């Protein structure tokens, strides 16, 4: 088997309306809501950078220009921090700044689903494999980042990689579920993909958690993909077609994933990442303890 092409590019679909967390997202993109002190999108970009990604591709929509501004150089802010001697904060901001020419932005003018958003990045990705990271989902790994370990598996196996993790077996009907085959590297051969299987029919309790490595042939399938569930172009439908031509492998992510696109998941992520921070952990623990003792639900 020839050596797989390097994964250099990552796609971030950030065009969604964020309806599950309205009214917060009425004027602020859901990807720019902060978890502790960083926007959600920054966590996902950091994960991609850790995995060796060199080019960051954002599929945006209307009212999302603030995401592009966030990843741009802000001269006035940097100059002010420098003049005031806040060098550590300046170094931190410059450390997360993408280099010139490493970010691209393209528009998804109509909300036609995840598959359509991915297809909108086709000309920027070109004829090479790419990573896809859903920005709603941010992760706390036990060791390495999810995408970094997926790239390791890809370098061993080639093909297409889907990250999965365990859910409550009683909840499998809410997710895209995969079937697990023989071990391959730090992952396994993927034997099935079922979108929201009927109760009692799921091939496992391993659900797709929002991280993918895909071959460019997916674009040709998405080009002619008919609308599926929700009258949208579904990525899962296109991946199922691609399984007939190419190998798919699963990477079992070990860690915690938070769906910041839901109100409960967003609050959970803030608490979890605050507790991960050595500088504020103890204060957060005390605050939560006091709140649990004193605050009751409003009637």
XYZ file of C-alpha atoms in Angstrom:
299
model
C 0.000 0.000 0.000
C 1.379 3.410 -0.971
C 1.878 5.980 1.764
C -1.294 8.029 2.328
C -1.264 11.707 1.417
C -0.628 14.002 4.357
C -3.655 15.569 6.045
C -2.901 19.280 5.645
C -6.336 20.902 5.539
C -9.304 20.981 7.889
C -12.861 22.121 7.220
C -14.973 23.812 9.897
C -18.683 24.185 9.007
C -19.712 27.332 10.913
C -22.745 28.509 8.927
C -25.472 27.177 11.229
C -27.964 29.438 12.996
C -27.473 27.975 16.476
C -31.211 27.696 17.060
C -30.785 25.372 20.045
C -29.172 28.156 22.072
C -31.349 31.109 21.061
C -31.636 33.924 21.993
C -27.874 33.994 22.697
C -27.136 33.340 19.023
C -29.505 35.957 17.621
C -26.568 38.307 16.994
C -23.524 36.271 18.108
C -22.437 33.165 16.168
C -22.703 30.060 18.350
C -19.058 29.324 17.539
C -18.072 32.597 19.235
C -19.821 31.868 22.528
C -17.143 31.546 25.187
C -16.276 28.484 27.219
C -14.420 29.933 30.231
C -12.310 32.518 28.352
C -12.062 31.241 24.769
C -14.624 31.045 21.962
C -15.843 27.546 21.179
C -14.237 27.698 17.728
C -10.807 28.305 19.268
C -10.891 24.952 21.070
C -11.609 23.152 17.807
C -8.937 25.039 15.858
C -6.424 24.259 18.627
C -7.255 20.563 18.277
C -6.666 20.750 14.525
C -3.380 22.607 14.946
C -2.185 19.974 17.444
C -2.883 17.333 14.777
C -0.586 19.086 12.285
C -3.216 20.900 10.226
C -1.689 23.667 8.118
C -4.714 25.235 6.414
C -7.984 26.085 8.187
C -11.095 26.327 6.002
C -14.259 27.902 7.431
C -17.603 27.446 5.693
C -19.530 30.479 6.908
C -22.899 32.109 6.404
C -24.496 35.514 6.878
C -23.748 37.276 10.185
C -20.602 35.188 10.704
C -18.023 37.833 9.746
C -16.946 38.120 13.387
C -15.321 34.669 13.074
C -13.105 35.951 10.269
C -12.305 39.067 12.314
C -11.412 36.938 15.324
C -8.731 35.069 13.401
C -7.313 38.271 11.919
C -4.515 40.428 13.358
C -5.864 43.178 15.650
C -3.153 45.817 15.528
C -4.715 48.282 17.960
C -5.215 45.630 20.639
C -1.724 44.218 20.210
C -0.167 47.685 20.318
C -2.106 48.628 23.447
C -1.076 45.444 25.257
C 2.535 46.043 24.244
C 2.494 49.649 25.453
C 1.020 48.595 28.790
C 3.627 45.884 29.302
C 1.110 43.026 29.200
C 3.587 40.808 27.384
C 2.293 37.443 28.623
C -1.229 38.205 27.406
C 0.144 39.523 24.114
C 2.227 36.366 23.653
C -0.847 34.228 24.343
C -2.932 36.033 21.725
C -0.184 35.958 19.122
C 0.375 32.270 19.856
C -3.144 31.386 18.733
C -2.993 33.677 15.688
C -3.033 31.695 12.403
C -0.188 32.563 10.053
C -0.686 34.598 6.865
C -2.422 32.586 4.150
C -3.370 29.684 6.439
C -7.087 30.510 6.745
C -9.768 30.493 4.056
C -13.429 31.465 4.259
C -16.206 30.441 1.887
C -19.963 30.972 2.056
C -22.789 28.482 2.286
C -25.497 30.793 0.993
C -28.396 28.437 1.726
C -28.885 26.169 4.782
C -28.923 22.773 3.079
C -27.233 20.645 5.708
C -23.797 19.412 6.697
C -23.179 17.573 3.451
C -23.800 20.738 1.460
C -21.526 22.749 3.782
C -18.702 20.273 3.194
C -19.282 20.420 -0.564
C -18.927 24.221 -0.440
C -15.261 23.743 0.549
C -14.449 21.551 -2.476
C -12.381 24.053 -4.459
C -10.301 25.088 -1.458
C -9.632 21.511 -0.350
C -8.841 20.336 -3.869
C -7.818 16.778 -4.680
C -6.474 15.712 -1.299
C -7.810 14.117 1.876
C -8.961 16.502 4.592
C -10.155 16.641 8.178
C -13.655 17.739 9.091
C -14.355 19.043 12.592
C -17.852 19.994 13.773
C -17.316 23.111 15.889
C -20.246 22.435 18.223
C -18.319 19.511 19.684
C -15.357 20.304 21.942
C -13.345 17.624 23.677
C -11.294 16.846 26.754
C -9.015 13.940 25.791
C -7.388 11.603 28.249
C -4.074 12.151 26.457
C -3.748 13.279 22.827
C -6.348 15.289 20.974
C -8.969 13.307 19.075
C -7.860 14.457 15.626
C -4.167 13.845 16.389
C -4.888 10.187 17.137
C -7.114 9.953 14.060
C -4.241 11.217 11.911
C -2.022 8.527 13.457
C -4.568 5.879 12.475
C -4.922 7.381 8.991
C -1.153 7.231 8.461
C -1.346 3.491 9.168
C -4.541 2.649 7.322
C -5.290 5.301 4.703
C -8.907 5.458 3.620
C -11.481 7.399 5.621
C -11.620 7.760 9.397
C -14.618 8.434 11.631
C -14.231 9.164 15.350
C -16.683 7.486 17.689
C -17.312 7.078 21.385
C -19.707 5.238 23.636
C -23.205 6.348 24.495
C -25.906 4.844 26.674
C -27.301 1.874 24.675
C -30.787 3.225 25.356
C -29.840 6.449 23.520
C -28.499 4.981 20.265
C -31.634 6.020 18.355
C -30.527 9.659 18.741
C -27.169 9.314 16.949
C -25.290 8.037 13.958
C -24.083 4.581 15.071
C -21.317 2.409 13.613
C -20.554 -1.311 13.497
C -17.158 -2.414 14.798
C -15.007 -4.870 12.844
C -11.439 -6.164 13.160
C -8.773 -4.052 14.901
C -6.587 -1.856 12.666
C -3.764 0.162 14.226
C -5.203 2.252 17.041
C -8.690 1.837 15.596
C -10.923 -0.700 13.888
C -12.520 -1.563 10.574
C -15.893 0.100 10.260
C -18.563 -2.349 9.095
C -21.745 -0.262 9.290
C -23.030 3.288 9.610
C -26.652 3.752 10.619
C -28.216 7.176 11.152
C -30.527 7.148 14.187
C -31.348 3.416 14.158
C -34.686 2.272 15.509
C -34.577 1.202 19.136
C -33.159 -2.284 19.527
C -31.548 -2.384 16.071
C -28.233 -0.533 16.610
C -25.089 -2.519 15.686
C -23.249 -1.078 18.735
C -23.380 1.832 21.146
C -20.567 3.695 19.371
C -21.796 7.026 18.043
C -20.119 9.404 15.562
C -18.849 12.335 17.624
C -18.097 15.027 15.042
C -14.565 14.313 13.789
C -13.778 12.877 10.339
C -10.949 12.352 7.882
C -12.349 12.035 4.377
C -11.013 11.421 0.904
C -11.768 14.032 -1.792
C -14.021 11.615 -3.694
C -16.721 12.570 -1.169
C -17.168 15.837 -3.085
C -18.231 14.072 -6.273
C -20.859 12.149 -4.331
C -22.120 15.265 -2.544
C -22.358 17.044 -5.922
C -25.264 14.797 -6.912
C -26.515 13.835 -3.456
C -30.287 13.959 -3.077
C -31.755 15.613 -0.017
C -32.360 13.276 2.889
C -33.551 13.716 6.478
C -34.760 17.225 7.258
C -34.815 17.973 3.518
C -31.032 18.530 3.763
C -28.007 17.025 2.043
C -26.749 14.565 4.647
C -23.054 13.769 4.974
C -23.838 10.301 6.339
C -25.741 9.404 3.159
C -22.716 10.386 1.062
C -20.322 8.462 3.312
C -22.475 5.349 2.966
C -22.103 5.588 -0.814
C -18.349 6.074 -0.453
C -18.072 2.903 1.684
C -18.878 0.913 -1.457
C -15.689 2.216 -3.079
C -13.260 2.939 -0.233
C -12.311 1.650 3.193
C -13.641 3.284 6.355
C -12.107 2.928 9.798
C -13.232 3.979 13.237
C -11.200 5.631 15.961
C -12.591 5.098 19.479
C -12.014 8.416 21.242
C -11.299 8.124 24.958
C -12.285 11.273 26.780
C -15.234 13.633 27.163
C -17.152 15.407 24.397
C -19.424 18.385 25.024
C -22.133 19.503 22.620
C -21.946 23.274 23.025
C -24.764 23.679 20.528
C -27.208 22.684 23.284
C -27.877 24.715 26.426
C -27.092 21.838 28.772
C -23.925 20.920 26.862
C -22.737 24.524 26.809
C -23.109 24.904 30.575
C -21.492 21.491 31.134
C -18.529 22.475 28.935
C -17.977 25.687 30.892
C -17.941 23.834 34.199
C -15.748 21.009 32.873
C -13.134 23.269 31.277
C -13.086 25.527 34.338
C -12.375 22.484 36.505
C -9.573 21.534 34.075
C -7.879 24.879 34.748
C -5.419 24.780 37.643
C -5.588 28.568 38.064
C -9.353 28.723 38.729
C -10.313 25.152 39.677
C -10.487 25.605 43.458
C -12.524 28.783 43.221
C -14.973 27.139 40.825
C -15.389 24.129 43.115
C -16.191 26.418 46.067
C -18.603 28.486 43.985
C -20.493 25.453 42.665
C -20.740 23.998 46.159
C -22.172 27.213 47.559
C -24.640 27.596 44.712
C -25.907 24.036 45.119
C -26.620 24.756 48.773
C -28.343 28.095 48.328
C -30.083 28.288 44.938
C -33.411 26.604 44.277
C -35.255 26.406 40.934
C -37.555 29.332 40.225
C -41.193 28.391 40.255
